[in-house]
Amino acid sequence: MCIILYLLARDGWLILLAARLSPLTPLITAPSQWYLPVPLPPTHTLSPQVQSSIDEYLARHFRGPVLLRDFALSTDGAIISRELTSSHRDTDPSVVLSDDNRIGNCWYIPSSHGQVGIALPTFIRPTNVSIDHIPVEVAAEPGQAPRRMILWGVVDGEQNTALYHQFSEELQANVSVRRMAPPLVFEGEAELFVVLSEFEYNISRLALVQTFPVRPVVQQLDFDFGQVVLEISENWGAEGTCLYRVRIHGERA
Ligand SMILES: *[C@@H]1O[C@H](CO)[C@@H](O)[C@H](O)[C@H]1NC(C)=O
Ligand SMILES: *[C@@H]1O[C@H](CO)[C@@H](O)[C@H](O)[C@H]1NC(C)=O
Ligand SMILES: *[C@@H]1O[C@H](CO)[C@@H](O)[C@H](O)[C@H]1NC(C)=O
């Protein structure tokens, strides 16, 4: 077994990581150009606790969310739906569709709630949503991290509208938000919205990218969506909120 230290540059961060590599169960088989491997002296060993926390770290950061396609990436064609986005002078919401998470490169909302509408490049059956934030240790105001959020889907097209009406009772079961739509909706149009997910970003967790599933009932009914709205209903205690990135995962419809 060989122990390797990684100086990891990820999302604008330098992270020092130690990883166990064995020929049978490689954790990282092919370090990419992002990593700079620095072999340790052979006498160096890690305690099982440290090893397991590194395993957990690697699992969280290199599996799952990072391996799910992000349909809300601007370089893939996603754009902000201005009509569905709360407007705050001086800040550009399109940063939340970019993978550049440098400190301060966030969409600043001067309160604890707001919403951003996203037009996806294609219709998808959403499965998960991920929120990125910077490590609280380096954030000037950790309380600006978003906390409670609701992901809404905009019901579009005959088939989805029919599904919505047919299953409205099931869709409203087990939802804690009492509204039928986000606070800001299209002007003059009676659009329908479905709660895709209600979730909480936990700043105490190690993972900077946290992934949440779309409600099973929405997935089972086979809805597809070309537009979603992320509503932030609460932050971690600061006056304003900084949203770094939102990722929408799913399958192309
Ligand atoms: C994504 O969602 C599916 C079901 O919605 C779930 O089984 C899976 O664990 C989720 N993935 C992650 C990385 O959370
Ligand atoms: C609501 O939640 C309960 C318990 O988690 C579950 O058994 C039930 O199937 C859910 N109902 C719907 C319509 O999703
Ligand atoms: C947040 O994460 C911490 C650390 O993993 C955990 O102890 C705590 O229970 C979590 N809080 C919630 C509300 O899940």
PDB file of C-alpha atoms and ligand atoms in Angstrom:
ATOM      1  CA  MET A   1       0.000   0.000   0.000  1.00  0.00           C
ATOM      2  CA  CYS A   2       1.211   3.438  -0.778  1.00  0.00           C
ATOM      3  CA  ILE A   3       0.175   6.695   0.782  1.00  0.00           C
ATOM      4  CA  ILE A   4       0.033   9.748  -1.339  1.00  0.00           C
ATOM      5  CA  LEU A   5      -0.473  13.324  -0.364  1.00  0.00           C
ATOM      6  CA  TYR A   6      -2.531  15.349  -2.720  1.00  0.00           C
ATOM      7  CA  LEU A   7      -2.460  19.063  -2.950  1.00  0.00           C
ATOM      8  CA  LEU A   8      -5.837  19.401  -4.454  1.00  0.00           C
ATOM      9  CA  ALA A   9      -7.019  22.388  -6.441  1.00  0.00           C
ATOM     10  CA  ARG A  10     -10.737  22.166  -6.646  1.00  0.00           C
ATOM     11  CA  ASP A  11     -13.315  24.863  -7.254  1.00  0.00           C
ATOM     12  CA  GLY A  12     -10.639  27.438  -6.615  1.00  0.00           C
ATOM     13  CA  TRP A  13      -9.493  25.777  -3.379  1.00  0.00           C
ATOM     14  CA  LEU A  14      -6.239  24.229  -2.444  1.00  0.00           C
ATOM     15  CA  ILE A  15      -6.851  21.227  -0.254  1.00  0.00           C
ATOM     16  CA  LEU A  16      -4.181  18.993   1.179  1.00  0.00           C
ATOM     17  CA  LEU A  17      -5.367  15.413   1.031  1.00  0.00           C
ATOM     18  CA  ALA A  18      -3.744  12.155   1.937  1.00  0.00           C
ATOM     19  CA  ALA A  19      -4.994   9.112   0.087  1.00  0.00           C
ATOM     20  CA  ARG A  20      -4.378   5.397   0.353  1.00  0.00           C
ATOM     21  CA  LEU A  21      -3.728   3.722  -2.926  1.00  0.00           C
ATOM     22  CA  SER A  22      -3.611  -0.021  -3.162  1.00  0.00           C
ATOM     23  CA  PRO A  23      -3.601  -2.043  -6.391  1.00  0.00           C
ATOM     24  CA  LEU A  24      -6.750  -3.931  -5.327  1.00  0.00           C
ATOM     25  CA  THR A  25      -8.923  -1.096  -4.110  1.00  0.00           C
ATOM     26  CA  PRO A  26      -7.646   2.069  -5.616  1.00  0.00           C
ATOM     27  CA  LEU A  27      -9.398   5.140  -4.295  1.00  0.00           C
ATOM     28  CA  ILE A  28      -7.999   7.268  -7.039  1.00  0.00           C
ATOM     29  CA  THR A  29      -6.632   5.291  -9.928  1.00  0.00           C
ATOM     30  CA  ALA A  30      -5.744   8.064 -12.303  1.00  0.00           C
ATOM     31  CA  PRO A  31      -4.994  11.397 -10.721  1.00  0.00           C
ATOM     32  CA  SER A  32      -5.913  14.029 -13.243  1.00  0.00           C
ATOM     33  CA  GLN A  33      -4.074  17.218 -13.993  1.00  0.00           C
ATOM     34  CA  TRP A  34      -5.949  18.791 -11.102  1.00  0.00           C
ATOM     35  CA  TYR A  35      -3.936  16.909  -8.531  1.00  0.00           C
ATOM     36  CA  LEU A  36      -0.315  17.199  -7.674  1.00  0.00           C
ATOM     37  CA  PRO A  37       0.744  13.896  -6.101  1.00  0.00           C
ATOM     38  CA  VAL A  38       3.510  14.046  -3.500  1.00  0.00           C
ATOM     39  CA  PRO A  39       4.607  10.586  -2.256  1.00  0.00           C
ATOM     40  CA  LEU A  40       5.174  10.283   1.501  1.00  0.00           C
ATOM     41  CA  PRO A  41       8.107   8.522   3.132  1.00  0.00           C
ATOM     42  CA  PRO A  42       7.254   4.772   3.428  1.00  0.00           C
ATOM     43  CA  THR A  43       7.383   4.843   7.245  1.00  0.00           C
ATOM     44  CA  HIS A  44       4.449   7.191   7.456  1.00  0.00           C
ATOM     45  CA  THR A  45       1.158   5.583   8.470  1.00  0.00           C
ATOM     46  CA  LEU A  46      -2.299   6.891   9.150  1.00  0.00           C
ATOM     47  CA  SER A  47      -4.581   5.927  12.020  1.00  0.00           C
ATOM     48  CA  PRO A  48      -7.774   4.090  11.035  1.00  0.00           C
ATOM     49  CA  GLN A  49      -9.828   7.132  12.079  1.00  0.00           C
ATOM     50  CA  VAL A  50      -7.867   9.414   9.796  1.00  0.00           C
ATOM     51  CA  GLN A  51      -8.094   6.877   7.012  1.00  0.00           C
ATOM     52  CA  SER A  52     -11.823   6.559   7.332  1.00  0.00           C
ATOM     53  CA  SER A  53     -12.335  10.293   7.368  1.00  0.00           C
ATOM     54  CA  ILE A  54     -10.215  10.600   4.248  1.00  0.00           C
ATOM     55  CA  ASP A  55     -12.232   7.834   2.621  1.00  0.00           C
ATOM     56  CA  GLU A  56     -15.397   9.653   3.519  1.00  0.00           C
ATOM     57  CA  TYR A  57     -13.997  12.903   2.228  1.00  0.00           C
ATOM     58  CA  LEU A  58     -12.997  11.338  -1.056  1.00  0.00           C
ATOM     59  CA  ALA A  59     -16.331   9.580  -1.395  1.00  0.00           C
ATOM     60  CA  ARG A  60     -18.205  12.801  -0.883  1.00  0.00           C
ATOM     61  CA  HIS A  61     -16.071  14.888  -3.132  1.00  0.00           C
ATOM     62  CA  PHE A  62     -15.217  12.557  -5.951  1.00  0.00           C
ATOM     63  CA  ARG A  63     -18.312  10.379  -6.305  1.00  0.00           C
ATOM     64  CA  GLY A  64     -21.977  11.148  -6.586  1.00  0.00           C
ATOM     65  CA  PRO A  65     -22.519  14.818  -7.129  1.00  0.00           C
ATOM     66  CA  VAL A  66     -19.420  15.429  -9.178  1.00  0.00           C
ATOM     67  CA  LEU A  67     -20.266  12.501 -11.398  1.00  0.00           C
ATOM     68  CA  LEU A  68     -23.801  13.673 -12.086  1.00  0.00           C
ATOM     69  CA  ARG A  69     -24.294  15.882 -15.095  1.00  0.00           C
ATOM     70  CA  ASP A  70     -25.220  19.445 -14.220  1.00  0.00           C
ATOM     71  CA  PHE A  71     -28.005  20.734 -16.458  1.00  0.00           C
ATOM     72  CA  ALA A  72     -27.822  24.186 -14.856  1.00  0.00           C
ATOM     73  CA  LEU A  73     -24.359  24.974 -16.188  1.00  0.00           C
ATOM     74  CA  SER A  74     -24.232  28.134 -18.297  1.00  0.00           C
ATOM     75  CA  THR A  75     -21.480  26.729 -20.487  1.00  0.00           C
ATOM     76  CA  ASP A  76     -23.927  23.944 -21.420  1.00  0.00           C
ATOM     77  CA  GLY A  77     -26.640  26.430 -22.345  1.00  0.00           C
ATOM     78  CA  ALA A  78     -28.555  27.053 -19.104  1.00  0.00           C
ATOM     79  CA  ILE A  79     -29.657  30.646 -18.613  1.00  0.00           C
ATOM     80  CA  ILE A  80     -31.266  32.709 -15.870  1.00  0.00           C
ATOM     81  CA  SER A  81     -35.034  33.250 -16.228  1.00  0.00           C
ATOM     82  CA  ARG A  82     -35.130  36.913 -15.264  1.00  0.00           C
ATOM     83  CA  GLU A  83     -38.906  36.939 -14.744  1.00  0.00           C
ATOM     84  CA  LEU A  84     -38.581  34.273 -12.073  1.00  0.00           C
ATOM     85  CA  THR A  85     -35.560  35.794 -10.355  1.00  0.00           C
ATOM     86  CA  SER A  86     -35.630  38.318  -7.557  1.00  0.00           C
ATOM     87  CA  SER A  87     -33.753  41.383  -8.723  1.00  0.00           C
ATOM     88  CA  HIS A  88     -31.113  42.951  -6.568  1.00  0.00           C
ATOM     89  CA  ARG A  89     -29.156  45.754  -8.058  1.00  0.00           C
ATOM     90  CA  ASP A  90     -25.410  45.242  -8.449  1.00  0.00           C
ATOM     91  CA  THR A  91     -25.445  41.463  -8.373  1.00  0.00           C
ATOM     92  CA  ASP A  92     -25.609  39.133 -11.307  1.00  0.00           C
ATOM     93  CA  PRO A  93     -27.466  35.872 -10.647  1.00  0.00           C
ATOM     94  CA  SER A  94     -25.790  34.110 -13.571  1.00  0.00           C
ATOM     95  CA  VAL A  95     -22.740  33.352 -11.382  1.00  0.00           C
ATOM     96  CA  VAL A  96     -24.768  30.536  -9.804  1.00  0.00           C
ATOM     97  CA  LEU A  97     -24.674  28.743 -13.178  1.00  0.00           C
ATOM     98  CA  SER A  98     -20.894  28.815 -13.335  1.00  0.00           C
ATOM     99  CA  ASP A  99     -18.381  26.393 -11.866  1.00  0.00           C
ATOM    100  CA  ASP A 100     -16.159  29.197 -10.592  1.00  0.00           C
ATOM    101  CA  ASN A 101     -16.570  29.216  -6.815  1.00  0.00           C
ATOM    102  CA  ARG A 102     -13.856  31.647  -5.829  1.00  0.00           C
ATOM    103  CA  ILE A 103     -14.497  33.549  -2.583  1.00  0.00           C
ATOM    104  CA  GLY A 104     -17.011  36.285  -3.166  1.00  0.00           C
ATOM    105  CA  ASN A 105     -18.006  35.025  -6.613  1.00  0.00           C
ATOM    106  CA  CYS A 106     -21.554  34.466  -5.462  1.00  0.00           C
ATOM    107  CA  TRP A 107     -24.970  35.918  -6.120  1.00  0.00           C
ATOM    108  CA  TYR A 108     -25.584  38.260  -3.225  1.00  0.00           C
ATOM    109  CA  ILE A 109     -29.139  38.707  -1.975  1.00  0.00           C
ATOM    110  CA  PRO A 110     -29.506  41.509   0.599  1.00  0.00           C
ATOM    111  CA  SER A 111     -31.900  39.459   2.744  1.00  0.00           C
ATOM    112  CA  SER A 112     -32.364  35.901   3.935  1.00  0.00           C
ATOM    113  CA  HIS A 113     -34.643  34.923   1.086  1.00  0.00           C
ATOM    114  CA  GLY A 114     -34.795  35.210  -2.649  1.00  0.00           C
ATOM    115  CA  GLN A 115     -35.264  33.112  -5.740  1.00  0.00           C
ATOM    116  CA  VAL A 116     -33.508  32.339  -8.963  1.00  0.00           C
ATOM    117  CA  GLY A 117     -35.212  30.947 -12.082  1.00  0.00           C
ATOM    118  CA  ILE A 118     -33.202  28.735 -14.401  1.00  0.00           C
ATOM    119  CA  ALA A 119     -34.063  27.785 -17.972  1.00  0.00           C
ATOM    120  CA  LEU A 120     -32.384  24.457 -18.668  1.00  0.00           C
ATOM    121  CA  PRO A 121     -30.889  23.728 -22.090  1.00  0.00           C
ATOM    122  CA  THR A 122     -33.225  20.763 -22.529  1.00  0.00           C
ATOM    123  CA  PHE A 123     -36.247  19.161 -20.852  1.00  0.00           C
ATOM    124  CA  ILE A 124     -35.160  16.758 -18.138  1.00  0.00           C
ATOM    125  CA  ARG A 125     -36.609  14.394 -15.580  1.00  0.00           C
ATOM    126  CA  PRO A 126     -34.887  15.846 -12.529  1.00  0.00           C
ATOM    127  CA  THR A 127     -33.418  13.467  -9.953  1.00  0.00           C
ATOM    128  CA  ASN A 128     -31.224  15.603  -7.688  1.00  0.00           C
ATOM    129  CA  VAL A 129     -30.230  19.140  -6.896  1.00  0.00           C
ATOM    130  CA  SER A 130     -26.842  20.208  -5.492  1.00  0.00           C
ATOM    131  CA  ILE A 131     -25.808  23.378  -3.709  1.00  0.00           C
ATOM    132  CA  ASP A 132     -22.189  24.517  -3.517  1.00  0.00           C
ATOM    133  CA  HIS A 133     -20.727  26.810  -0.921  1.00  0.00           C
ATOM    134  CA  ILE A 134     -17.242  27.781   0.228  1.00  0.00           C
ATOM    135  CA  PRO A 135     -15.767  26.323   3.441  1.00  0.00           C
ATOM    136  CA  VAL A 136     -17.271  28.185   6.421  1.00  0.00           C
ATOM    137  CA  GLU A 137     -13.780  28.488   7.893  1.00  0.00           C
ATOM    138  CA  VAL A 138     -12.762  30.938   5.182  1.00  0.00           C
ATOM    139  CA  ALA A 139     -16.067  32.702   4.650  1.00  0.00           C
ATOM    140  CA  ALA A 140     -16.095  36.257   5.982  1.00  0.00           C
ATOM    141  CA  GLU A 141     -19.724  35.746   6.993  1.00  0.00           C
ATOM    142  CA  PRO A 142     -20.632  32.064   7.368  1.00  0.00           C
ATOM    143  CA  GLY A 143     -24.213  33.088   8.124  1.00  0.00           C
ATOM    144  CA  GLN A 144     -24.620  34.107   4.493  1.00  0.00           C
ATOM    145  CA  ALA A 145     -24.738  30.485   3.426  1.00  0.00           C
ATOM    146  CA  PRO A 146     -28.193  29.440   2.247  1.00  0.00           C
ATOM    147  CA  ARG A 147     -30.001  27.093   4.624  1.00  0.00           C
ATOM    148  CA  ARG A 148     -33.564  26.104   3.738  1.00  0.00           C
ATOM    149  CA  MET A 149     -34.465  25.905   0.094  1.00  0.00           C
ATOM    150  CA  ILE A 150     -37.273  24.780  -2.150  1.00  0.00           C
ATOM    151  CA  LEU A 151     -36.739  23.689  -5.723  1.00  0.00           C
ATOM    152  CA  TRP A 152     -39.799  24.331  -7.889  1.00  0.00           C
ATOM    153  CA  GLY A 153     -40.454  22.962 -11.360  1.00  0.00           C
ATOM    154  CA  VAL A 154     -42.428  25.009 -13.885  1.00  0.00           C
ATOM    155  CA  VAL A 155     -45.187  22.826 -15.367  1.00  0.00           C
ATOM    156  CA  ASP A 156     -45.027  23.185 -19.117  1.00  0.00           C
ATOM    157  CA  GLY A 157     -46.833  21.427 -21.976  1.00  0.00           C
ATOM    158  CA  GLU A 158     -50.075  19.483 -22.281  1.00  0.00           C
ATOM    159  CA  GLN A 159     -48.835  16.207 -20.887  1.00  0.00           C
ATOM    160  CA  ASN A 160     -47.248  17.701 -17.786  1.00  0.00           C
ATOM    161  CA  THR A 161     -50.287  19.908 -17.166  1.00  0.00           C
ATOM    162  CA  ALA A 162     -52.575  16.878 -17.392  1.00  0.00           C
ATOM    163  CA  LEU A 163     -50.339  14.983 -14.942  1.00  0.00           C
ATOM    164  CA  TYR A 164     -50.406  17.942 -12.585  1.00  0.00           C
ATOM    165  CA  HIS A 165     -54.208  18.073 -12.502  1.00  0.00           C
ATOM    166  CA  GLN A 166     -54.637  14.324 -12.304  1.00  0.00           C
ATOM    167  CA  PHE A 167     -52.231  13.913  -9.386  1.00  0.00           C
ATOM    168  CA  SER A 168     -52.539  17.259  -7.607  1.00  0.00           C
ATOM    169  CA  GLU A 169     -53.423  15.612  -4.302  1.00  0.00           C
ATOM    170  CA  GLU A 170     -50.397  13.301  -4.331  1.00  0.00           C
ATOM    171  CA  LEU A 171     -48.162  16.189  -5.375  1.00  0.00           C
ATOM    172  CA  GLN A 172     -49.276  18.281  -2.431  1.00  0.00           C
ATOM    173  CA  ALA A 173     -48.895  15.495   0.113  1.00  0.00           C
ATOM    174  CA  ASN A 174     -45.805  15.626   2.332  1.00  0.00           C
ATOM    175  CA  VAL A 175     -44.903  19.160   1.310  1.00  0.00           C
ATOM    176  CA  SER A 176     -44.309  21.636   4.109  1.00  0.00           C
ATOM    177  CA  VAL A 177     -44.509  24.845   2.059  1.00  0.00           C
ATOM    178  CA  ARG A 178     -48.105  26.066   2.048  1.00  0.00           C
ATOM    179  CA  ARG A 179     -47.862  28.137  -1.124  1.00  0.00           C
ATOM    180  CA  MET A 180     -48.517  26.705  -4.570  1.00  0.00           C
ATOM    181  CA  ALA A 181     -45.772  28.744  -6.215  1.00  0.00           C
ATOM    182  CA  PRO A 182     -42.595  30.644  -5.398  1.00  0.00           C
ATOM    183  CA  PRO A 183     -43.123  34.265  -4.250  1.00  0.00           C
ATOM    184  CA  LEU A 184     -42.257  35.695  -7.659  1.00  0.00           C
ATOM    185  CA  VAL A 185     -44.128  34.275 -10.683  1.00  0.00           C
ATOM    186  CA  PHE A 186     -44.552  35.198 -14.347  1.00  0.00           C
ATOM    187  CA  GLU A 187     -46.387  38.445 -14.780  1.00  0.00           C
ATOM    188  CA  GLY A 188     -49.937  37.998 -16.038  1.00  0.00           C
ATOM    189  CA  GLU A 189     -49.658  34.262 -16.599  1.00  0.00           C
ATOM    190  CA  ALA A 190     -51.209  31.541 -14.492  1.00  0.00           C
ATOM    191  CA  GLU A 191     -48.287  29.145 -14.413  1.00  0.00           C
ATOM    192  CA  LEU A 192     -48.337  25.943 -12.422  1.00  0.00           C
ATOM    193  CA  PHE A 193     -45.463  24.904 -10.194  1.00  0.00           C
ATOM    194  CA  VAL A 194     -44.507  21.612  -8.573  1.00  0.00           C
ATOM    195  CA  VAL A 195     -42.338  21.283  -5.463  1.00  0.00           C
ATOM    196  CA  LEU A 196     -39.431  19.137  -6.636  1.00  0.00           C
ATOM    197  CA  SER A 197     -37.510  19.152  -3.377  1.00  0.00           C
ATOM    198  CA  GLU A 198     -37.380  20.847   0.018  1.00  0.00           C
ATOM    199  CA  PHE A 199     -33.998  20.657   1.659  1.00  0.00           C
ATOM    200  CA  GLU A 200     -31.465  22.168   3.994  1.00  0.00           C
ATOM    201  CA  TYR A 201     -27.827  22.956   3.232  1.00  0.00           C
ATOM    202  CA  ASN A 202     -25.866  22.095   6.386  1.00  0.00           C
ATOM    203  CA  ILE A 203     -22.795  24.302   6.927  1.00  0.00           C
ATOM    204  CA  SER A 204     -21.548  21.963   9.675  1.00  0.00           C
ATOM    205  CA  ARG A 205     -21.017  19.150   7.217  1.00  0.00           C
ATOM    206  CA  LEU A 206     -17.660  18.487   5.623  1.00  0.00           C
ATOM    207  CA  ALA A 207     -19.034  18.351   2.110  1.00  0.00           C
ATOM    208  CA  LEU A 208     -19.045  21.696   0.336  1.00  0.00           C
ATOM    209  CA  VAL A 209     -21.279  20.339  -2.400  1.00  0.00           C
ATOM    210  CA  GLN A 210     -24.441  18.845  -0.915  1.00  0.00           C
ATOM    211  CA  THR A 211     -26.849  16.839  -3.035  1.00  0.00           C
ATOM    212  CA  PHE A 212     -30.538  16.331  -2.360  1.00  0.00           C
ATOM    213  CA  PRO A 213     -32.999  14.013  -4.071  1.00  0.00           C
ATOM    214  CA  VAL A 214     -36.057  15.134  -5.998  1.00  0.00           C
ATOM    215  CA  ARG A 215     -39.274  13.899  -4.327  1.00  0.00           C
ATOM    216  CA  PRO A 216     -40.051  10.311  -5.333  1.00  0.00           C
ATOM    217  CA  VAL A 217     -43.634  11.191  -6.328  1.00  0.00           C
ATOM    218  CA  VAL A 218     -42.355  13.628  -8.979  1.00  0.00           C
ATOM    219  CA  GLN A 219     -39.906  11.078 -10.347  1.00  0.00           C
ATOM    220  CA  GLN A 220     -42.486   8.305 -10.392  1.00  0.00           C
ATOM    221  CA  LEU A 221     -45.032  10.389 -12.286  1.00  0.00           C
ATOM    222  CA  ASP A 222     -42.506  10.982 -15.055  1.00  0.00           C
ATOM    223  CA  PHE A 223     -42.808  14.755 -15.252  1.00  0.00           C
ATOM    224  CA  ASP A 224     -40.273  16.633 -17.285  1.00  0.00           C
ATOM    225  CA  PHE A 225     -39.184  20.221 -16.781  1.00  0.00           C
ATOM    226  CA  GLY A 226     -37.410  22.818 -18.874  1.00  0.00           C
ATOM    227  CA  GLN A 227     -37.433  25.459 -16.195  1.00  0.00           C
ATOM    228  CA  VAL A 228     -36.901  25.402 -12.435  1.00  0.00           C
ATOM    229  CA  VAL A 229     -36.844  27.931  -9.616  1.00  0.00           C
ATOM    230  CA  LEU A 230     -34.591  27.701  -6.584  1.00  0.00           C
ATOM    231  CA  GLU A 231     -36.182  29.542  -3.685  1.00  0.00           C
ATOM    232  CA  ILE A 232     -34.041  30.292  -0.641  1.00  0.00           C
ATOM    233  CA  SER A 233     -36.350  30.638   2.339  1.00  0.00           C
ATOM    234  CA  GLU A 234     -33.762  30.927   5.104  1.00  0.00           C
ATOM    235  CA  ASN A 235     -30.031  31.420   5.516  1.00  0.00           C
ATOM    236  CA  TRP A 236     -27.633  30.671   8.391  1.00  0.00           C
ATOM    237  CA  GLY A 237     -28.265  33.912  10.244  1.00  0.00           C
ATOM    238  CA  ALA A 238     -26.649  36.792   8.363  1.00  0.00           C
ATOM    239  CA  GLU A 239     -28.504  39.771   6.981  1.00  0.00           C
ATOM    240  CA  GLY A 240     -27.737  38.834   3.381  1.00  0.00           C
ATOM    241  CA  THR A 241     -27.287  35.558   1.515  1.00  0.00           C
ATOM    242  CA  CYS A 242     -24.562  34.400  -0.877  1.00  0.00           C
ATOM    243  CA  LEU A 243     -25.435  31.652  -3.334  1.00  0.00           C
ATOM    244  CA  TYR A 244     -22.368  30.227  -5.072  1.00  0.00           C
ATOM    245  CA  ARG A 245     -23.735  27.541  -7.319  1.00  0.00           C
ATOM    246  CA  VAL A 246     -26.770  25.405  -7.936  1.00  0.00           C
ATOM    247  CA  ARG A 247     -26.613  22.221  -9.975  1.00  0.00           C
ATOM    248  CA  ILE A 248     -29.619  20.432 -11.400  1.00  0.00           C
ATOM    249  CA  HIS A 249     -29.205  16.737 -12.157  1.00  0.00           C
ATOM    250  CA  GLY A 250     -31.470  14.391 -14.042  1.00  0.00           C
ATOM    251  CA  GLU A 251     -32.043  12.587 -17.278  1.00  0.00           C
ATOM    252  CA  ARG A 252     -32.733  14.163 -20.592  1.00  0.00           C
ATOM    253  CA  ALA A 253     -36.426  13.682 -21.393  1.00  0.00           C
TER     254      ALA A 253
HETATM  255  C1  LIG B   1     -29.937  11.258  -6.469  1.00  0.00           C
HETATM  256  O1  LIG B   1     -31.290  10.942  -6.326  1.00  0.00           O
HETATM  257  C2  LIG B   1     -31.567   9.555  -6.346  1.00  0.00           C
HETATM  258  C3  LIG B   1     -33.055   9.387  -6.293  1.00  0.00           C
HETATM  259  O2  LIG B   1     -33.702  10.604  -6.428  1.00  0.00           O
HETATM  260  C4  LIG B   1     -30.904   8.900  -5.170  1.00  0.00           C
HETATM  261  O3  LIG B   1     -31.135   7.504  -5.211  1.00  0.00           O
HETATM  262  C5  LIG B   1     -29.417   9.181  -5.225  1.00  0.00           C
HETATM  263  O4  LIG B   1     -28.823   8.678  -4.059  1.00  0.00           O
HETATM  264  C6  LIG B   1     -29.175  10.664  -5.316  1.00  0.00           C
HETATM  265  N1  LIG B   1     -27.742  10.901  -5.522  1.00  0.00           N
HETATM  266  C7  LIG B   1     -27.019  11.596  -4.666  1.00  0.00           C
HETATM  267  C8  LIG B   1     -25.578  11.740  -5.025  1.00  0.00           C
HETATM  268  O5  LIG B   1     -27.480  12.099  -3.664  1.00  0.00           O
HETATM  269  C1  LIG B   2     -46.037  10.728   2.314  1.00  0.00           C
HETATM  270  O1  LIG B   2     -45.070  10.275   3.225  1.00  0.00           O
HETATM  271  C2  LIG B   2     -45.360   9.024   3.801  1.00  0.00           C
HETATM  272  C3  LIG B   2     -44.322   8.736   4.862  1.00  0.00           C
HETATM  273  O2  LIG B   2     -43.046   9.146   4.479  1.00  0.00           O
HETATM  274  C4  LIG B   2     -45.362   7.960   2.697  1.00  0.00           C
HETATM  275  O3  LIG B   2     -45.681   6.695   3.228  1.00  0.00           O
HETATM  276  C5  LIG B   2     -46.414   8.342   1.662  1.00  0.00           C
HETATM  277  O4  LIG B   2     -46.347   7.425   0.578  1.00  0.00           O
HETATM  278  C6  LIG B   2     -46.171   9.739   1.147  1.00  0.00           C
HETATM  279  N1  LIG B   2     -47.255  10.120   0.271  1.00  0.00           N
HETATM  280  C7  LIG B   2     -47.035  10.594  -0.945  1.00  0.00           C
HETATM  281  C8  LIG B   2     -48.252  10.878  -1.769  1.00  0.00           C
HETATM  282  O5  LIG B   2     -45.937  10.793  -1.403  1.00  0.00           O
HETATM  283  C1  LIG B   3     -25.404  19.020  10.229  1.00  0.00           C
HETATM  284  O1  LIG B   3     -24.174  18.338  10.154  1.00  0.00           O
HETATM  285  C2  LIG B   3     -23.610  18.054  11.431  1.00  0.00           C
HETATM  286  C3  LIG B   3     -22.222  17.485  11.183  1.00  0.00           C
HETATM  287  O2  LIG B   3     -22.256  16.421  10.272  1.00  0.00           O
HETATM  288  C4  LIG B   3     -24.549  17.106  12.174  1.00  0.00           C
HETATM  289  O3  LIG B   3     -24.023  16.826  13.444  1.00  0.00           O
HETATM  290  C5  LIG B   3     -25.936  17.752  12.298  1.00  0.00           C
HETATM  291  O4  LIG B   3     -26.833  16.840  12.878  1.00  0.00           O
HETATM  292  C6  LIG B   3     -26.453  18.166  10.932  1.00  0.00           C
HETATM  293  N1  LIG B   3     -27.671  18.897  11.093  1.00  0.00           N
HETATM  294  C7  LIG B   3     -28.779  18.579  10.417  1.00  0.00           C
HETATM  295  C8  LIG B   3     -29.956  19.456  10.684  1.00  0.00           C
HETATM  296  O5  LIG B   3     -28.836  17.651   9.659  1.00  0.00           O
END
